[in-house]
Amino acid sequence: MVGDSVNKQLKAAGYITDGTTSTVVNSTLTNGTICDKSCYAITVATSLTFIVGVYQILMGIFQLGFISMYLSEPLLSGFVTGSSLTILTSQMKYLLGLKIPRRDGAGALVFTWIDIFSYIKTTNICDLVTSIVAIMTIVPVKEINDRFKSKMKIPFPVELIVIIVATLVSHYFKFNTNYKSSVCGTIPTGFKTPKLPDWNLISSVAADAVPIAIIGFAMTVSLAEIFAKKYGYTIGTNQEMIAIGMCNLIPSFFSCFTSCAALAKSLLRESTGANTQLTGIISSAVLLLVLLAIAPLFYSLQNCVLGVITICSLRGALRKFADTPKMWRISKIDTVVWWVSMLASSLISTEIGLLVAVCFSMLCVILRTQRPRATLLGKVSGTEIYEDQFTYKELNTIPYVKIFRFDASLYYANKDYFRKALYSKTGINPSLVAALQKKAKKEEEAASREPSNRFIARFNLIKTVQNPQKASRTPVPQLDIHSLIIDCGAMQFIDSVGLGILKEVRKDFEEIGVEVFLVNCNPSVRHSLNDGGYFSNTSGDVELLAFHSVHDAVTFAERKFHEKQKEIQLRDNAFSFDPVQAISDDLNN
């Protein structure tokens, strides 16, 4: 990403590049001096690094480290495995001693392997043999270190031993001269003079710095989360943000470009037993000695040895492939997220792959909430516990009461699914039932326009006797339900659209004579319902429509139904009579 930004600024400054050579069209004045292509590229990179560091520090100060919460464990695991494949692929040319072009961008892994097989005939036998010997030495020792790490105070430094021995053998047997083996060669020593960034470039690279700052932080935190889980500690994401920002801000004055946690180096250090920040001080001190004095001693070290050490440190990440069958049995969606993260980070690019994985993971969350599990509940015999009727056997159904549970928050994205699932599980579409009832009522009213009236003196009223042949011919569904209970225990929130749907459902069911009750509403949901006027009827009175448990709602619904039945029965007894008997009594009187 830094390279893309640098190339963009090189073209804007008048440098024409064809990938191998460069021609300066316009001389570029940088910090008061004429800068060639190499000088200008370093200046752009350091300026970009400076603004990236500023962005990351500001993000840490303003507590924006929460973005790390979108990096789930399957996503991170797949990302690490995919990055491991990319690193392994990049090191294969050193193990085989091949001279192949460097591939960048999307599909670099595939194109690199195509190049490897295309140039396989030019394999350097010396590098190949050295790589095999190094692998056969490092892998068994690392396995022993892993198996007996609880009994060993410090792991055996096999990598350091291999580097020393390989350097000595390569030097005295002149592998570079006799076998054309690729070696480290001359390593420059010393430091460049510190200098300020080019302030004129800040505005040009400010936009490119935004994704670099975010992805650099995300990659650093992702590795930190992996090691934190492995060793049982926690990290502060905002603190990490400020730390990585300082690691970019200060080095930008010393001709450094943007950095973040490196997977291969982190795994390599962890595999050698590093546990505290003291390892950073020791590594920095050793690196300082290398830069100032020791670097020339590594002139004869073969590059294939470094490649073997890097690949061997990826064993843990590559073993994740064996865990996918178990992950599939636990959660199919998490397994898909793992594979998407792995494939995207390896086949596209590390940075874009992480972004793709995060977007796909968030899409899976949205899809989960759009079509969650919806079911009816039944009662466990002898208890006040209610469970899924389609999961558990021998559950008792409550007569004339339907208990519906929706396992997600109710919001605009799943409102239609909520309604469809409710109608499907209960077997009742209240709108359709209400329409049939209205149609049947109209037919009855039409049939009663020509009534046969009979005066009943006993009650001083006229009894209308309808012709049964003119009665309603529209079949009205016989409802086997008097109360609908909606379990809101899985609803973390309800937005305004979800509140509207609940109001609509309640109104539709009450029109056909079905009471609707809510249970297990958390304080946030109850607050939304109360503010939205759900508990108030048309007259403004507050109704008892929510309960703390399903059993409380069932008990209340049954008691209310029985009370209403008694009222109806008393009313019917008060006004019921036999017309024939009434006429007979009148004649007798």
Coordinates of C-alpha atoms in Angstrom, one line a residue:
M1 CA 0.0 0.0 0.0
V2 CA 2.9 2.3 0.7
G3 CA 4.4 1.4 -2.6
D4 CA 1.2 2.2 -4.5
S5 CA 1.1 5.6 -2.9
V6 CA 4.8 6.2 -3.7
N7 CA 4.3 5.2 -7.4
K8 CA 1.3 7.6 -7.6
Q9 CA 3.4 10.5 -6.3
L10 CA 6.3 9.6 -8.5
K11 CA 4.1 9.9 -11.6
A12 CA 2.6 13.1 -10.3
A13 CA 6.0 14.6 -9.7
G14 CA 7.1 13.9 -13.3
Y15 CA 8.9 10.6 -13.0
I16 CA 8.0 8.0 -15.7
T17 CA 8.5 4.4 -14.7
D18 CA 8.3 1.3 -16.7
G19 CA 9.0 -1.1 -13.9
T20 CA 12.7 -1.4 -14.5
T21 CA 14.1 2.0 -15.4
S22 CA 13.1 5.5 -14.7
T23 CA 13.5 8.8 -16.4
V24 CA 13.2 12.2 -14.7
V25 CA 11.1 14.5 -16.7
N26 CA 11.1 17.3 -14.1
S27 CA 13.6 17.8 -11.4
T28 CA 11.9 17.8 -8.0
L29 CA 12.8 20.2 -5.3
T30 CA 12.5 18.6 -1.9
N31 CA 13.5 20.3 1.3
G32 CA 15.6 22.8 -0.6
T33 CA 17.6 20.2 -2.6
I34 CA 17.2 18.5 -6.0
C35 CA 15.9 15.0 -5.4
D36 CA 16.2 12.1 -7.8
K37 CA 13.7 9.2 -8.1
S38 CA 15.2 7.2 -5.2
C39 CA 15.4 10.3 -2.9
Y40 CA 11.9 11.4 -3.8
A41 CA 10.5 8.0 -3.2
I42 CA 12.0 7.9 0.3
T43 CA 10.6 11.3 1.0
V44 CA 7.1 10.3 0.0
A45 CA 7.3 7.2 2.1
T46 CA 8.5 9.0 5.2
S47 CA 5.8 11.8 4.7
L48 CA 3.2 9.1 4.4
T49 CA 4.5 7.4 7.5
F50 CA 4.3 10.6 9.5
I51 CA 0.7 11.3 8.7
V52 CA -0.2 7.6 9.3
G53 CA 1.3 7.9 12.7
V54 CA -0.6 11.1 13.4
Y55 CA -3.9 9.4 12.3
Q56 CA -3.3 6.4 14.6
I57 CA -2.5 8.5 17.6
L58 CA -5.6 10.6 17.1
M59 CA -7.7 7.5 16.7
G60 CA -6.3 6.2 20.0
I61 CA -6.9 9.5 21.8
F62 CA -10.5 9.7 20.6
Q63 CA -11.1 6.1 21.7
L64 CA -11.7 4.6 18.2
G65 CA -10.1 1.2 19.1
F66 CA -13.6 -0.3 19.2
I67 CA -13.2 -1.2 15.5
S68 CA -11.2 -4.2 16.7
M69 CA -14.5 -5.8 18.0
Y70 CA -15.4 -6.6 14.4
L71 CA -12.5 -9.0 14.2
S72 CA -14.0 -12.3 15.3
E73 CA -12.0 -15.3 16.2
P74 CA -12.8 -17.3 13.0
L75 CA -12.0 -14.2 11.0
L76 CA -8.6 -13.7 12.6
S77 CA -7.8 -17.4 12.4
G78 CA -8.6 -17.5 8.7
F79 CA -6.7 -14.3 8.1
V80 CA -3.6 -15.6 9.8
T81 CA -3.8 -18.9 7.9
G82 CA -4.2 -17.1 4.6
S83 CA -1.4 -14.7 5.4
S84 CA 0.8 -17.7 6.2
L85 CA 0.1 -19.2 2.8
T86 CA 1.2 -15.9 1.2
I87 CA 4.4 -15.8 3.3
L88 CA 5.1 -19.5 2.5
T89 CA 4.7 -18.8 -1.2
S90 CA 7.0 -15.7 -1.0
Q91 CA 9.7 -17.8 0.6
M92 CA 9.6 -20.8 -1.8
K93 CA 11.8 -19.0 -4.3
Y94 CA 14.6 -18.8 -1.7
L95 CA 14.2 -22.5 -0.7
L96 CA 14.6 -23.5 -4.4
G97 CA 17.1 -20.8 -5.3
L98 CA 14.9 -19.5 -8.1
K99 CA 15.1 -16.1 -9.7
I100 CA 11.5 -15.2 -10.5
P101 CA 9.8 -11.8 -10.8
R102 CA 8.1 -10.4 -7.7
R103 CA 4.3 -10.4 -7.9
D104 CA 2.2 -7.9 -6.1
G105 CA -1.5 -7.1 -5.9
A106 CA -4.5 -9.4 -6.4
G107 CA -3.7 -13.0 -7.4
A108 CA 0.0 -12.7 -6.5
L109 CA -0.1 -16.1 -4.7
V110 CA -1.4 -17.9 -7.8
F111 CA 0.9 -16.1 -10.2
T112 CA 3.9 -16.8 -8.0
W113 CA 3.2 -20.5 -7.9
I114 CA 2.8 -20.4 -11.7
D115 CA 6.2 -18.8 -11.9
I116 CA 7.7 -21.3 -9.5
F117 CA 6.6 -24.3 -11.7
S118 CA 7.7 -22.5 -14.8
Y119 CA 11.2 -21.9 -13.5
I120 CA 11.4 -25.2 -11.6
K121 CA 14.1 -26.5 -14.0
T122 CA 16.5 -23.8 -12.8
T123 CA 16.4 -24.9 -9.2
N124 CA 19.7 -24.4 -7.4
I125 CA 20.6 -27.8 -6.0
C126 CA 22.8 -26.3 -3.3
D127 CA 20.0 -24.2 -2.0
L128 CA 17.6 -27.1 -2.2
V129 CA 19.9 -29.4 -0.3
T130 CA 20.5 -26.7 2.3
S131 CA 16.8 -26.1 2.7
I132 CA 16.1 -29.8 3.2
V133 CA 18.8 -30.2 5.8
A134 CA 17.7 -27.0 7.6
I135 CA 14.0 -28.2 7.7
M136 CA 15.0 -31.7 8.9
T137 CA 17.0 -30.0 11.7
I138 CA 14.6 -27.2 12.8
V139 CA 11.2 -29.0 12.7
P140 CA 12.1 -32.0 15.0
V141 CA 13.8 -29.7 17.5
K142 CA 10.8 -27.3 17.5
E143 CA 8.4 -30.2 18.0
I144 CA 10.5 -31.3 21.0
N145 CA 10.5 -27.8 22.4
D146 CA 6.7 -27.7 22.1
R147 CA 6.2 -31.1 23.7
F148 CA 8.5 -30.5 26.6
K149 CA 8.1 -26.7 27.0
S150 CA 6.6 -27.2 30.5
K151 CA 9.8 -29.0 31.7
M152 CA 12.3 -26.7 29.9
K153 CA 13.2 -23.4 31.4
I154 CA 14.2 -22.0 28.0
P155 CA 13.6 -23.5 24.5
F156 CA 16.6 -24.8 22.6
P157 CA 17.7 -21.9 20.2
V158 CA 17.8 -24.1 17.1
E159 CA 17.3 -21.2 14.7
L160 CA 20.3 -19.4 16.1
I161 CA 22.5 -22.5 15.9
V162 CA 21.3 -23.2 12.3
I163 CA 22.2 -19.6 11.3
I164 CA 25.6 -19.7 12.7
V165 CA 26.5 -23.2 11.3
A166 CA 25.0 -22.3 7.9
T167 CA 26.9 -19.1 7.7
L168 CA 30.2 -20.8 8.5
V169 CA 29.6 -23.7 6.1
S170 CA 28.6 -21.3 3.3
H171 CA 31.6 -19.1 3.9
Y172 CA 34.3 -21.8 4.0
F173 CA 32.8 -23.9 1.2
K174 CA 32.1 -20.8 -0.9
F175 CA 28.6 -21.7 -1.8
N176 CA 28.0 -18.4 -3.5
T177 CA 31.1 -18.7 -5.8
N178 CA 31.1 -22.4 -6.5
Y179 CA 27.3 -23.2 -6.6
K180 CA 25.8 -19.7 -7.4
S181 CA 23.8 -19.9 -4.2
S182 CA 21.9 -16.8 -3.2
V183 CA 23.4 -15.2 0.0
C184 CA 22.6 -12.1 2.0
G185 CA 25.5 -10.2 0.5
T186 CA 26.6 -6.8 1.6
I187 CA 24.4 -5.2 4.3
P188 CA 24.8 -1.4 4.7
T189 CA 25.8 -0.2 8.1
G190 CA 25.0 3.0 10.0
F191 CA 22.1 5.4 10.1
K192 CA 20.8 8.1 7.8
T193 CA 20.7 11.7 9.1
P194 CA 17.3 12.5 10.6
K195 CA 15.2 14.9 8.6
L196 CA 11.7 16.3 8.7
P197 CA 8.9 15.1 6.3
D198 CA 8.1 17.2 3.3
W199 CA 5.2 19.3 4.5
N200 CA 4.1 20.0 0.9
L201 CA 3.4 16.3 0.4
I202 CA 1.2 15.9 3.4
S203 CA -1.9 17.0 1.6
S204 CA -1.2 14.7 -1.3
V205 CA -0.8 11.5 0.8
A206 CA -3.4 12.3 3.4
A207 CA -6.1 10.3 1.7
D208 CA -3.8 7.3 1.1
A209 CA -2.8 7.3 4.8
V210 CA -6.4 6.6 6.0
P211 CA -6.8 3.0 4.9
I212 CA -3.1 2.3 5.7
A213 CA -3.6 3.6 9.3
I214 CA -6.8 1.5 9.8
I215 CA -5.5 -1.7 8.3
G216 CA -2.1 -1.4 10.0
F217 CA -3.8 -1.1 13.3
A218 CA -6.2 -3.9 12.5
M219 CA -3.4 -6.3 11.6
T220 CA -1.5 -5.4 14.8
V221 CA -4.5 -5.9 17.0
S222 CA -5.5 -9.1 15.3
L223 CA -2.1 -10.6 16.1
A224 CA -2.3 -9.2 19.6
E225 CA -5.7 -10.7 20.2
I226 CA -4.4 -14.1 19.1
F227 CA -1.5 -14.1 21.5
A228 CA -3.6 -12.6 24.3
K229 CA -6.0 -15.5 24.0
K230 CA -3.3 -18.0 23.8
Y231 CA -1.5 -16.8 27.0
G232 CA -4.5 -15.6 28.9
Y233 CA -4.2 -11.8 29.1
T234 CA -6.1 -8.8 27.8
I235 CA -5.1 -5.8 25.6
G236 CA -6.3 -2.2 25.4
T237 CA -7.1 -1.5 21.8
N238 CA -6.8 2.3 22.3
Q239 CA -3.4 1.9 23.9
E240 CA -2.3 -0.4 21.1
M241 CA -3.5 2.3 18.6
I242 CA -1.4 5.0 20.3
A243 CA 1.6 2.6 20.5
I244 CA 1.6 1.7 16.8
G245 CA 1.0 5.4 16.0
M246 CA 4.2 6.3 17.9
C247 CA 6.0 3.5 16.1
N248 CA 5.2 5.3 12.9
L249 CA 5.4 8.9 13.9
I250 CA 8.9 8.9 15.5
P251 CA 10.6 6.6 12.9
S252 CA 9.3 8.8 10.0
F253 CA 12.1 11.2 10.9
F254 CA 14.7 8.5 10.4
S255 CA 13.8 7.4 6.8
C256 CA 11.5 4.6 7.8
F257 CA 8.2 3.7 6.2
T258 CA 4.9 2.6 7.7
S259 CA 5.0 -0.5 9.9
C260 CA 2.7 -2.8 11.8
A261 CA 2.9 -6.2 13.5
A262 CA 4.4 -8.8 11.2
L263 CA 2.9 -12.2 11.2
A264 CA 6.1 -14.2 10.4
K265 CA 8.3 -12.2 12.8
S266 CA 5.7 -12.4 15.6
L267 CA 5.3 -16.1 15.3
L268 CA 9.0 -16.6 15.0
R269 CA 9.6 -14.6 18.2
E270 CA 6.8 -16.4 20.0
S271 CA 8.1 -19.8 19.0
T272 CA 11.5 -19.0 20.5
G273 CA 10.0 -18.3 23.9
A274 CA 9.6 -14.5 24.0
N275 CA 7.2 -13.5 26.8
T276 CA 7.8 -9.9 27.9
Q277 CA 8.9 -6.5 26.5
L278 CA 12.4 -7.3 27.5
T279 CA 12.7 -9.3 24.3
G280 CA 12.1 -6.1 22.4
I281 CA 15.0 -4.3 24.1
I282 CA 17.3 -7.3 23.5
S283 CA 16.2 -7.5 19.9
S284 CA 16.7 -3.8 19.4
A285 CA 20.2 -4.0 21.0
V286 CA 21.2 -6.9 18.8
L287 CA 19.8 -5.2 15.7
L288 CA 21.7 -2.0 16.6
L289 CA 24.9 -4.1 16.8
V290 CA 24.1 -5.7 13.4
L291 CA 23.5 -2.3 11.8
L292 CA 26.7 -0.8 13.2
A293 CA 29.1 -3.7 13.2
I294 CA 28.0 -7.3 12.8
A295 CA 26.1 -7.0 9.5
P296 CA 29.2 -7.8 7.3
L297 CA 29.5 -11.2 9.1
F298 CA 26.2 -12.3 7.5
Y299 CA 27.5 -11.8 4.0
S300 CA 27.7 -15.6 3.3
L301 CA 24.4 -16.6 5.0
Q302 CA 22.2 -18.3 2.4
N303 CA 18.8 -16.7 1.9
C304 CA 17.2 -20.2 1.8
V305 CA 18.1 -20.6 5.5
L306 CA 16.2 -17.5 6.4
G307 CA 13.3 -18.7 4.3
V308 CA 13.3 -22.1 6.1
I309 CA 13.2 -20.4 9.5
T310 CA 10.3 -18.2 8.4
I311 CA 8.3 -21.2 7.0
C312 CA 8.9 -23.3 10.0
S313 CA 7.4 -20.6 12.2
L314 CA 4.1 -20.9 10.3
R315 CA 3.4 -24.5 11.4
G316 CA 0.8 -23.5 14.0
A317 CA -1.2 -21.3 11.6
L318 CA -1.1 -23.9 8.8
R319 CA -2.4 -26.6 11.3
K320 CA -5.7 -24.7 11.4
F321 CA -6.8 -26.5 8.3
A322 CA -7.2 -29.6 10.4
D323 CA -9.6 -27.8 12.8
T324 CA -12.1 -26.9 10.1
P325 CA -14.1 -30.2 10.3
K326 CA -14.7 -29.6 14.0
M327 CA -15.5 -26.0 13.4
W328 CA -18.1 -27.1 10.7
R329 CA -19.9 -29.3 13.3
I330 CA -20.0 -26.4 15.8
S331 CA -21.0 -23.5 13.5
K332 CA -21.3 -23.7 9.7
I333 CA -21.4 -19.9 9.4
D334 CA -18.2 -19.4 11.4
T335 CA -16.5 -22.0 9.1
V336 CA -17.6 -20.1 6.0
V337 CA -16.2 -16.9 7.5
W338 CA -12.9 -18.7 8.2
W339 CA -12.6 -19.9 4.6
V340 CA -13.6 -16.6 3.1
S341 CA -11.0 -14.8 5.3
M342 CA -8.4 -17.3 4.4
L343 CA -9.0 -17.3 0.7
A344 CA -9.4 -13.5 0.5
S345 CA -6.2 -12.8 2.4
S346 CA -4.2 -15.3 0.4
L347 CA -5.7 -15.0 -3.1
I348 CA -6.4 -11.3 -3.2
S349 CA -4.0 -9.5 -0.8
T350 CA -3.4 -9.3 2.9
E351 CA -4.8 -5.8 3.3
I352 CA -7.8 -6.2 1.0
G353 CA -8.4 -9.7 2.3
L354 CA -8.8 -8.4 5.8
L355 CA -11.3 -5.8 4.6
V356 CA -13.2 -8.4 2.6
A357 CA -13.3 -10.8 5.6
V358 CA -14.6 -8.0 7.9
C359 CA -17.4 -7.0 5.5
F360 CA -18.4 -10.7 4.9
S361 CA -18.4 -11.3 8.7
M362 CA -20.7 -8.3 9.2
L363 CA -22.9 -9.5 6.3
C364 CA -23.3 -12.9 8.0
V365 CA -24.4 -11.1 11.2
I366 CA -27.0 -9.2 9.3
L367 CA -28.2 -12.3 7.5
R368 CA -28.4 -14.1 10.9
T369 CA -30.7 -11.4 12.3
Q370 CA -32.7 -11.2 9.1
R371 CA -33.8 -14.8 9.2
P372 CA -33.4 -16.0 12.8
R373 CA -34.9 -19.0 14.3
A374 CA -38.6 -18.7 15.1
T375 CA -40.6 -21.3 16.9
L376 CA -43.6 -22.2 19.2
L377 CA -43.0 -23.1 22.8
G378 CA -44.6 -25.9 24.9
K379 CA -44.6 -26.5 28.6
V380 CA -42.4 -29.1 30.3
S381 CA -44.6 -31.3 32.4
G382 CA -44.7 -30.5 36.1
T383 CA -42.6 -27.3 35.7
E384 CA -43.0 -23.6 34.7
I385 CA -40.4 -24.1 31.9
Y386 CA -41.3 -23.6 28.3
E387 CA -39.1 -25.0 25.4
D388 CA -39.1 -25.3 21.7
Q389 CA -41.8 -27.7 20.5
F390 CA -39.8 -28.7 17.4
T391 CA -36.6 -29.5 19.4
Y392 CA -37.9 -31.3 22.5
K393 CA -40.4 -34.1 22.7
E394 CA -43.3 -34.8 25.1
L395 CA -44.0 -31.1 25.7
N396 CA -47.5 -30.1 26.7
T397 CA -49.3 -27.5 24.5
I398 CA -51.4 -24.9 26.3
P399 CA -55.1 -25.1 25.0
Y400 CA -56.1 -22.1 23.0
V401 CA -52.8 -20.3 23.7
K402 CA -49.9 -19.9 21.3
I403 CA -46.4 -19.0 22.5
F404 CA -44.2 -17.6 19.8
R405 CA -40.4 -17.0 20.2
F406 CA -38.3 -14.9 17.9
D407 CA -34.5 -15.4 18.4
A408 CA -33.3 -12.0 17.3
S409 CA -33.8 -8.3 17.8
L410 CA -36.8 -6.8 15.9
Y411 CA -35.8 -4.1 13.5
Y412 CA -36.4 -2.9 10.0
A413 CA -34.3 -5.6 8.2
N414 CA -36.3 -8.6 9.6
K415 CA -39.8 -7.0 10.2
D416 CA -41.3 -8.9 7.2
Y417 CA -39.8 -12.2 8.2
F418 CA -41.1 -11.7 11.8
R419 CA -44.6 -11.3 10.5
K420 CA -44.4 -14.2 8.1
A421 CA -42.9 -16.5 10.7
L422 CA -45.6 -15.5 13.2
Y423 CA -48.4 -16.2 10.8
S424 CA -46.8 -19.5 9.7
K425 CA -46.2 -20.9 13.1
T426 CA -49.6 -19.9 14.6
G427 CA -51.4 -20.9 11.4
I428 CA -53.4 -17.7 11.5
N429 CA -53.3 -14.7 9.2
P430 CA -55.4 -12.2 11.2
S431 CA -55.9 -9.9 8.2
L432 CA -57.4 -12.7 6.2
V433 CA -59.5 -13.9 9.1
A434 CA -60.8 -10.4 9.7
A435 CA -61.7 -10.0 6.0
L436 CA -63.7 -13.2 6.0
Q437 CA -65.5 -12.2 9.2
K438 CA -66.4 -8.9 7.7
K439 CA -67.7 -10.5 4.5
A440 CA -69.7 -13.0 6.5
K441 CA -71.2 -10.3 8.6
K442 CA -72.3 -8.3 5.5
E443 CA -74.0 -11.4 4.1
E444 CA -75.8 -11.9 7.4
E445 CA -77.0 -8.3 7.4
A446 CA -78.2 -8.7 3.8
A447 CA -80.0 -11.9 4.7
S448 CA -81.7 -10.2 7.6
R449 CA -83.3 -7.4 5.6
E450 CA -86.4 -9.5 5.0
P451 CA -86.9 -10.9 8.5
S452 CA -89.8 -12.9 9.9
N453 CA -90.8 -11.0 13.0
R454 CA -92.8 -12.4 16.0
F455 CA -94.0 -10.3 18.9
I456 CA -93.3 -11.9 22.3
A457 CA -95.6 -10.3 24.9
R458 CA -93.8 -12.0 27.8
F459 CA -90.6 -10.0 27.1
N460 CA -92.3 -7.1 25.3
L461 CA -89.9 -7.5 22.3
I462 CA -89.9 -8.6 18.7
K463 CA -87.9 -11.8 18.0
T464 CA -86.4 -12.0 14.5
V465 CA -86.4 -15.4 13.0
Q466 CA -84.0 -15.6 10.0
N467 CA -84.3 -17.9 7.1
P468 CA -81.4 -20.3 7.4
Q469 CA -81.2 -20.6 3.7
K470 CA -80.4 -16.9 3.4
A471 CA -77.7 -17.0 6.1
S472 CA -74.0 -16.3 5.4
R473 CA -72.5 -18.6 2.8
T474 CA -68.9 -17.4 3.5
P475 CA -67.0 -19.9 5.7
V476 CA -65.5 -18.2 8.7
P477 CA -62.3 -19.9 10.1
Q478 CA -62.8 -21.5 13.5
L479 CA -60.0 -20.1 15.7
D480 CA -58.3 -22.5 18.2
I481 CA -56.6 -19.6 20.0
H482 CA -57.7 -16.9 22.4
S483 CA -54.3 -15.6 23.4
L484 CA -51.0 -15.1 21.7
I485 CA -47.8 -14.8 23.8
I486 CA -44.6 -13.4 22.1
D487 CA -41.4 -14.3 23.9
C488 CA -39.0 -11.3 23.5
G489 CA -36.2 -12.8 25.6
A490 CA -33.8 -12.8 22.6
M491 CA -34.6 -9.3 21.5
Q492 CA -31.8 -7.0 22.5
F493 CA -33.5 -3.9 21.0
I494 CA -36.5 -2.8 19.0
D495 CA -36.3 0.1 16.6
S496 CA -39.2 2.3 15.5
V497 CA -40.1 -0.1 12.6
G498 CA -40.1 -3.1 14.9
L499 CA -42.3 -1.2 17.4
G500 CA -44.7 -0.4 14.5
I501 CA -44.9 -4.1 13.6
L502 CA -45.7 -5.1 17.2
K503 CA -48.4 -2.6 17.3
E504 CA -49.8 -3.8 14.0
V505 CA -49.7 -7.4 15.0
R506 CA -51.5 -6.6 18.3
K507 CA -54.2 -4.6 16.5
D508 CA -54.8 -7.3 13.8
F509 CA -55.1 -10.1 16.3
E510 CA -57.3 -8.2 18.7
E511 CA -59.7 -7.5 15.8
I512 CA -60.3 -11.2 15.5
G513 CA -60.7 -11.6 19.3
V514 CA -57.1 -12.8 20.2
E515 CA -55.3 -11.1 23.0
V516 CA -51.5 -10.4 22.5
F517 CA -49.0 -10.4 25.4
L518 CA -45.3 -9.9 25.5
V519 CA -42.9 -11.6 27.9
N520 CA -39.2 -11.5 28.9
C521 CA -38.7 -8.0 27.7
N522 CA -35.4 -6.5 28.8
P523 CA -35.3 -2.9 30.2
S524 CA -34.2 -1.4 26.9
V525 CA -37.1 -3.1 25.0
R526 CA -39.6 -2.1 27.7
H527 CA -38.4 1.5 27.6
S528 CA -38.9 1.5 23.8
L529 CA -42.3 0.0 24.1
N530 CA -43.4 2.4 26.8
D531 CA -42.1 5.5 25.0
G532 CA -43.7 4.3 21.8
G533 CA -47.1 4.0 23.4
Y534 CA -47.5 0.3 23.0
F535 CA -49.0 -0.3 26.4
S536 CA -51.7 2.4 26.0
N537 CA -55.1 1.7 24.5
T538 CA -57.1 4.1 22.4
S539 CA -58.5 5.9 25.4
G540 CA -55.0 6.4 26.9
D541 CA -55.3 3.9 29.7
V542 CA -52.3 1.6 30.4
E543 CA -53.0 -2.0 29.8
L544 CA -51.4 -5.1 31.3
L545 CA -49.7 -6.5 28.2
A546 CA -46.2 -7.5 29.4
F547 CA -45.0 -10.1 31.8
H548 CA -41.6 -11.2 33.3
S549 CA -42.1 -14.9 32.4
V550 CA -44.0 -17.0 30.0
H551 CA -45.7 -18.9 32.8
D552 CA -47.1 -15.6 34.3
A553 CA -48.5 -14.6 30.9
V554 CA -50.1 -18.1 30.4
T555 CA -51.7 -18.0 33.8
F556 CA -53.1 -14.5 33.2
A557 CA -54.4 -15.3 29.7
E558 CA -56.2 -18.4 31.0
R559 CA -57.7 -16.6 33.9
K560 CA -58.8 -13.7 31.8
F561 CA -60.4 -16.1 29.2
H562 CA -62.3 -18.0 31.9
E563 CA -63.6 -14.8 33.4
K564 CA -64.8 -13.6 30.0
Q565 CA -66.5 -17.0 29.4
K566 CA -68.4 -16.7 32.6
E567 CA -69.5 -13.2 31.7
I568 CA -70.8 -14.4 28.4
Q569 CA -72.5 -17.3 29.9
L570 CA -74.3 -15.2 32.5
R571 CA -75.4 -12.7 29.8
D572 CA -76.7 -15.5 27.6
N573 CA -78.6 -17.0 30.5
A574 CA -80.2 -13.7 31.3
F575 CA -81.5 -13.0 27.8
S576 CA -82.0 -16.5 26.4
F577 CA -85.5 -17.9 25.8
D578 CA -87.5 -20.4 23.7
P579 CA -89.8 -18.5 21.3
V580 CA -92.3 -21.4 21.1
Q581 CA -92.5 -21.8 24.8
A582 CA -92.8 -18.0 25.2
I583 CA -95.9 -17.9 22.8
S584 CA -97.4 -20.9 24.6
D585 CA -97.0 -19.1 28.0
D586 CA -98.6 -16.0 26.6
L587 CA -101.6 -17.9 25.2
N588 CA -102.1 -19.7 28.5
N589 CA -102.1 -16.4 30.3

